């Protein structure tokens, strides 16, 4: 590609560098094939033209988020793009639909919070910044929409962040798939909780990573038909079993061995382990501990994870017994036995470990020894036992340890899968593959061979996917791609796994021959593949071989290939462990078939792994793949370090460069029409004139420049490799010529400006000289004129001085004469005033003396009269108090008797329902008994009334002047006797009640007719209770009256005024909301004796008719207000009508009423259609107004008693009223307040009324939220279109300019304004309180601010200069709307856009590189955080004027502050959250209205026609 590029002096290129991989520089000289380049590092190099790649001079400094957008898609371009983005903490980058993740080695919590997941939910792939959430969302959406299972392949070398990326993917899939809970935990949580167990038994320290996974993992997340997570499963591949027995320095064995050695002391004693340095399987390496890792804590954490996964204590104990047994097996050493070629444990130490291993495995010690030192060979005729030499015994020991550990690991995986739970009915799945990357070390053994085979297979799958994507892109754009060759690595796969004849097949063949060695295996490979282009033999080695993989050449050492490939289970080992007394160990080795148990069947790890790999690829092929390539930027595992050579090698190993090669084989450069025309329009400006569209203009441009081999798609231009560089070279030539012309014009301008300055200087010198001469002449003329003026002024001064002296003398004489006359007049007036004052004082004294005498006489008379009245009232009070006590006792006793009778009647009614015959006779008897009872009560009442009148008459007979003693013994004795008679009457009444009850019980057994009579009796008892309640109320009234009179008598003095009338008892209301009989209660004598009153049949019918009328009135009210009855004087008629009716019906004071429930049901039914803003606004106005009226009227009944009133009583005497009338003069304010009080008055509310007010408040908040959310839904789709400026056609507009900011906003912004105006008009028409309108638009503008600002931070194409002008113009329209709506309705809505206003203001600033960090934070964007400013500065690019962003110094300052913030704060999210709370309270709504606003409001006209609602006219 580079060879065809014509480079010129001044071109920017990439040159290979041994240290930095690639460095950029400028071409200094071109000599045919040799090019001299000045590198940015300062050195000058001469390189071949074929080794040079062009550099895009117009590439954004912060890189592009999708590398397919690069002008030059090659290695240095990809590397530089990743470096640029990594420097600004943009760790994710797309290459088509492949995500490249660079490990930041620091916490970036703001990238992974729930708000970020919400942003990517449903977003199109590539619309937002690259992220694993975007890959997971694309997989989930494709699974739901197309019904195809998906797979996400996460690859990379150790430490690149594969496991963390896998966790993020599962988090997002759990977020999208819901929370399928199993045993109290989600599937995602269970999968993540299994990680510590798998890491303990499957991870180990390697050269590159302290926690390297030595197995592949494929997590299947299963979904049901509705897209909910229904199950999961974990598949593992190729556990590195050889690590159990062989460890290279400085690596470690699996973590579980070291955890067990660091376990608590009781576990160490139980498993008989200790220091890891004492075990052969662990002391082959000098690394025993890891930095920052405490194995003892890890052991406890692993046991806890096992508990969470669901492993019992016995299972955990068995697992670690097996681990300990493996360690003890490794310490068994063998020596020569007594027989030839025999072996036996070497010493006592070996015998100890043998016995310990047998004890831990719970198997026979002798059988364990035989299985290690002997082999049984079964023939047709006999069974032969063969001894093994020490070396073979050690090999047998290692084989036993490996197979036991492998079976243990498989059991753990099966246990975890059973704990998580799989869904057999799952319709789809999303698989996440976390597998090792390509490995190439100094020493590469069988494990690296298998790992690289896996990556070769996955790379072939990856290449096919990339080629498929290329085909889809070409097909979509409708271009010809049939001649494009596909780069395949099938020859390498055939070399490795072809059967027969492949490396694995030859390895299996060598393993089956006992005499095969590593050398013979290597020689076999050399002979078989000596002519294969992918296979080679190193020159200085006899057993190594080299394979040319897609990622580079790898040399493998065959020393341990044969041993590591053997996977057969020795029959003796199988029989030994199957017979173990430990159920766990025996379950690891289930019995084999009878014919296979007697022989050792050969099994190959390579063949088994190939089968697993084939099954994995079949699973991947049946699903739609997605790729994430994880990259480790440095081997130091530290942040902010980017090692280019290391990253480039990983890109090659990850297949990214292979994908680029596939793209380069076709059309690597793809430019949209508007970008191509914008970039290369200067090559042929004449073809762009006119009104042709962009496609036609691009075709004419390409034809004009004579380019061939390109393709024109539907939306893009596809260029072959090298054509972009050719066009850029021509563009550089045109720009060079243009620069020469500009320089010539500038030099001409500078020369002319110098001449003009010189001429202006000469003219200025001449003018200075001429001015000096003129000034000297002028000075002489001025001095002559000054002399004349001085003489004139002196003569005038002397004349004025003489005149002033003469005038002063005359004025002094006149002043003296006038002063003498004035003093004489003053003396006369003082004498006259003194005489008048003396006369007035004398007359005043005489009048005051007469007045005091009259006042003293009047006060004496008043005191005597008031004393007489007070003593009279005191006597009345004492008499009433005695009567009240007796009546209260009688009332209590009668009440108990009535309650007991009620209970007995109910009991008998339930027991004898079936007796009907004797009810008629009993009815008559019971009626007569009740009449007797009623007669007795009336007689009692009459006696009490007569006694009270007699006492009153006796009190009046007493002389007024005579003092009445405090205790009247005669009256006391008389009242006592009367009380005795009353008690006798009550006792006789009790006897009669008992007799009646007995008769009732006797007759109830005879007939069922008693039931009807009992029901009638029950109604009579209810009437009796009503009478008792009336009696109780009267007693309370009398008590309050007596208390009031007592206080009045005690507090009366000579100077206080007395009340002439007793207080009127308050009116009582019934439970149904109607008033009681006011006239009866007012006309009833206050001194009458209270008694129980029994209602008659007519009374019951009267009350029922009143209830029916009340229900009819409520129905009429509900029917009326359910319609839209409009507004009157700007207030809702329905709310005002409801309030007036409830106030008149006394519903607020009722203990029980159904009116409130029906009103609440009415409101709920009217707002069911949430999409109608007109209906919502109408009821928001009504409910808010009704809430205001209730807030001002209702007061809790308990609050009045809690706070005693300090207000003086209203005077009732004529003198008092006259005094109040004189003090308060009538005014308009007082009249208005009185009218408002007549409309809205306070009442003591009961519980139903207070509950109704709370329900109305809840409906106000609900309707407010519905209107606000409806507006947000309407604006949501428009805001997504308003954040990015629309592209204009380049055919006719290209030559005239491209800035949208100078034009009017698009129709999207106008649609937003129309939506706001529509809602505002709706709210105004329904007279919604302005405070609610303000809150609606304030929260809406806050939502606009959040959506626009978050989109700006998540989309790089939005952080441009032209887009800033576009959004700024739209915000100006919103500001104009706020001004037109006025503060009454818009409120502080404009202030809610502060984030987007400051961000857009920063985008449209020229010369950003001159702005300091303090100016940005203090002046330009004080409200934005460091994270937000950093993201805007790094994403910014100018598509109009190519201006630069802020200086690197400012970027580094922001990065330092972000690092400090990330250490101090738990989260540093740069996105804003939308606040959906209710921003107002009932008090805010109440303060926005006044009672006087309802003075002129008229109720519903429909109800005024009803006679029952005439009270509304009052």
GROMACS .gro file of N, CA, C and O in nm, residues 553-596:
model
  176
  553UNK      N    1   0.556  -1.600   1.470
  553UNK     CA    2   0.618  -1.732   1.484
  553UNK      C    3   0.635  -1.766   1.631
  553UNK      O    4   0.675  -1.681   1.712
  554UNK      N    5   0.606  -1.894   1.665
  554UNK     CA    6   0.622  -1.943   1.802
  554UNK      C    7   0.700  -2.073   1.795
  554UNK      O    8   0.666  -2.164   1.718
  555UNK      N    9   0.805  -2.082   1.876
  555UNK     CA   10   0.888  -2.202   1.883
  555UNK      C   11   0.847  -2.283   2.006
  555UNK      O   12   0.847  -2.230   2.118
  556UNK      N   13   0.817  -2.411   1.984
  556UNK     CA   14   0.771  -2.498   2.092
  556UNK      C   15   0.881  -2.599   2.125
  556UNK      O   16   0.951  -2.650   2.037
  557UNK      N   17   0.896  -2.630   2.257
  557UNK     CA   18   0.990  -2.731   2.305
  557UNK      C   19   0.911  -2.860   2.332
  557UNK      O   20   0.814  -2.859   2.407
  558UNK      N   21   0.957  -2.972   2.276
  558UNK     CA   22   0.881  -3.097   2.281
  558UNK      C   23   0.920  -3.186   2.398
  558UNK      O   24   0.877  -3.302   2.404
  559UNK      N   25   0.999  -3.134   2.495
  559UNK     CA   26   1.049  -3.221   2.601
  559UNK      C   27   0.936  -3.287   2.679
  559UNK      O   28   0.944  -3.405   2.716
  560UNK      N   29   0.831  -3.217   2.706
  560UNK     CA   30   0.723  -3.270   2.791
  560UNK      C   31   0.593  -3.289   2.714
  560UNK      O   32   0.488  -3.307   2.775
  561UNK      N   33   0.599  -3.285   2.584
  561UNK     CA   34   0.476  -3.296   2.505
  561UNK      C   35   0.409  -3.431   2.528
  561UNK      O   36   0.287  -3.440   2.548
  562UNK      N   37   0.487  -3.540   2.528
  562UNK     CA   38   0.428  -3.672   2.539
  562UNK      C   39   0.365  -3.695   2.675
  562UNK      O   40   0.254  -3.749   2.688
  563UNK      N   41   0.437  -3.654   2.781
  563UNK     CA   42   0.384  -3.674   2.916
  563UNK      C   43   0.257  -3.593   2.939
  563UNK      O   44   0.162  -3.639   3.002
  564UNK      N   45   0.256  -3.469   2.895
  564UNK     CA   46   0.141  -3.382   2.919
  564UNK      C   47   0.021  -3.419   2.834
  564UNK      O   48  -0.092  -3.381   2.866
  565UNK      N   49   0.045  -3.493   2.727
  565UNK     CA   50  -0.066  -3.529   2.639
  565UNK      C   51  -0.140  -3.654   2.686
  565UNK      O   52  -0.253  -3.679   2.646
  566UNK      N   53  -0.076  -3.735   2.769
  566UNK     CA   54  -0.140  -3.858   2.815
  566UNK      C   55  -0.250  -3.827   2.915
  566UNK      O   56  -0.229  -3.754   3.011
  567UNK      N   57  -0.365  -3.888   2.895
  567UNK     CA   58  -0.482  -3.857   2.978
  567UNK      C   59  -0.556  -3.983   3.022
  567UNK      O   60  -0.668  -3.975   3.069
  568UNK      N   61  -0.496  -4.098   3.008
  568UNK     CA   62  -0.567  -4.220   3.044
  568UNK      C   63  -0.568  -4.237   3.195
  568UNK      O   64  -0.481  -4.190   3.267
  569UNK      N   65  -0.669  -4.308   3.244
  569UNK     CA   66  -0.682  -4.338   3.386
  569UNK      C   67  -0.633  -4.480   3.408
  569UNK      O   68  -0.684  -4.576   3.349
  570UNK      N   69  -0.533  -4.495   3.494
  570UNK     CA   70  -0.477  -4.627   3.525
  570UNK      C   71  -0.584  -4.709   3.596
  570UNK      O   72  -0.653  -4.659   3.687
  571UNK      N   73  -0.598  -4.831   3.554
  571UNK     CA   74  -0.703  -4.917   3.612
  571UNK      C   75  -0.686  -4.932   3.762
  571UNK      O   76  -0.783  -4.935   3.837
  572UNK      N   77  -0.559  -4.945   3.808
  572UNK     CA   78  -0.534  -4.958   3.952
  572UNK      C   79  -0.579  -4.832   4.026
  572UNK      O   80  -0.635  -4.840   4.137
  573UNK      N   81  -0.553  -4.716   3.967
  573UNK     CA   82  -0.598  -4.590   4.031
  573UNK      C   83  -0.750  -4.583   4.034
  573UNK      O   84  -0.809  -4.541   4.135
  574UNK      N   85  -0.814  -4.624   3.926
  574UNK     CA   86  -0.959  -4.623   3.921
  574UNK      C   87  -1.019  -4.715   4.027
  574UNK      O   88  -1.110  -4.677   4.101
  575UNK      N   89  -0.963  -4.835   4.037
  575UNK     CA   90  -1.016  -4.931   4.135
  575UNK      C   91  -0.991  -4.884   4.277
  575UNK      O   92  -1.075  -4.900   4.366
  576UNK      N   93  -0.872  -4.828   4.299
  576UNK     CA   94  -0.838  -4.780   4.434
  576UNK      C   95  -0.935  -4.673   4.482
  576UNK      O   96  -0.991  -4.681   4.592
  577UNK      N   97  -0.955  -4.569   4.401
  577UNK     CA   98  -1.036  -4.456   4.445
  577UNK      C   99  -1.185  -4.486   4.437
  577UNK      O  100  -1.263  -4.425   4.508
  578UNK      N  101  -1.225  -4.576   4.350
  578UNK     CA  102  -1.367  -4.615   4.347
  578UNK      C  103  -1.406  -4.688   4.474
  578UNK      O  104  -1.522  -4.680   4.518
  579UNK      N  105  -1.309  -4.758   4.536
  579UNK     CA  106  -1.337  -4.832   4.659
  579UNK      C  107  -1.314  -4.750   4.784
  579UNK      O  108  -1.314  -4.803   4.894
  580UNK      N  109  -1.290  -4.618   4.768
  580UNK     CA  110  -1.266  -4.533   4.885
  580UNK      C  111  -1.388  -4.530   4.976
  580UNK      O  112  -1.503  -4.536   4.931
  581UNK      N  113  -1.360  -4.526   5.106
  581UNK     CA  114  -1.466  -4.518   5.204
  581UNK      C  115  -1.527  -4.378   5.212
  581UNK      O  116  -1.629  -4.358   5.278
  582UNK      N  117  -1.461  -4.283   5.148
  582UNK     CA  118  -1.514  -4.145   5.144
  582UNK      C  119  -1.611  -4.135   5.026
  582UNK      O  120  -1.571  -4.154   4.910
  583UNK      N  121  -1.738  -4.108   5.049
  583UNK     CA  122  -1.834  -4.100   4.937
  583UNK      C  123  -1.794  -3.996   4.833
  583UNK      O  124  -1.819  -4.014   4.714
  584UNK      N  125  -1.734  -3.887   4.880
  584UNK     CA  126  -1.695  -3.782   4.786
  584UNK      C  127  -1.588  -3.831   4.690
  584UNK      O  128  -1.597  -3.811   4.569
  585UNK      N  129  -1.483  -3.896   4.743
  585UNK     CA  130  -1.374  -3.944   4.658
  585UNK      C  131  -1.424  -4.052   4.563
  585UNK      O  132  -1.391  -4.054   4.444
  586UNK      N  133  -1.506  -4.143   4.613
  586UNK     CA  134  -1.557  -4.249   4.527
  586UNK      C  135  -1.647  -4.194   4.417
  586UNK      O  136  -1.655  -4.249   4.308
  587UNK      N  137  -1.717  -4.081   4.447
  587UNK     CA  138  -1.802  -4.023   4.344
  587UNK      C  139  -1.721  -3.958   4.233
  587UNK      O  140  -1.772  -3.940   4.121
  588UNK      N  141  -1.596  -3.918   4.263
  588UNK     CA  142  -1.511  -3.862   4.158
  588UNK      C  143  -1.468  -3.968   4.058
  588UNK      O  144  -1.434  -3.935   3.943
  589UNK      N  145  -1.468  -4.096   4.099
  589UNK     CA  146  -1.425  -4.205   4.013
  589UNK      C  147  -1.534  -4.312   4.009
  589UNK      O  148  -1.525  -4.413   4.078
  590UNK      N  149  -1.639  -4.288   3.935
  590UNK     CA  150  -1.746  -4.388   3.927
  590UNK      C  151  -1.695  -4.514   3.860
  590UNK      O  152  -1.601  -4.511   3.780
  591UNK      N  153  -1.749  -4.631   3.893
  591UNK     CA  154  -1.701  -4.757   3.835
  591UNK      C  155  -1.720  -4.759   3.684
  591UNK      O  156  -1.820  -4.713   3.631
  592UNK      N  157  -1.618  -4.815   3.614
  592UNK     CA  158  -1.622  -4.825   3.468
  592UNK      C  159  -1.690  -4.955   3.427
  592UNK      O  160  -1.720  -5.041   3.509
  593UNK      N  161  -1.711  -4.966   3.297
  593UNK     CA  162  -1.769  -5.090   3.245
  593UNK      C  163  -1.674  -5.206   3.272
  593UNK      O  164  -1.553  -5.190   3.287
  594UNK      N  165  -1.729  -5.326   3.276
  594UNK     CA  166  -1.649  -5.442   3.318
  594UNK      C  167  -1.535  -5.469   3.223
  594UNK      O  168  -1.424  -5.500   3.264
  595UNK      N  169  -1.557  -5.452   3.091
  595UNK     CA  170  -1.450  -5.483   2.996
  595UNK      C  171  -1.340  -5.379   2.997
  595UNK      O  172  -1.226  -5.407   2.966
  596UNK      N  173  -1.373  -5.255   3.038
  596UNK     CA  174  -1.270  -5.151   3.039
  596UNK      C  175  -1.202  -5.137   3.173
  596UNK      O  176  -1.101  -5.071   3.185
   0.00000   0.00000   0.00000
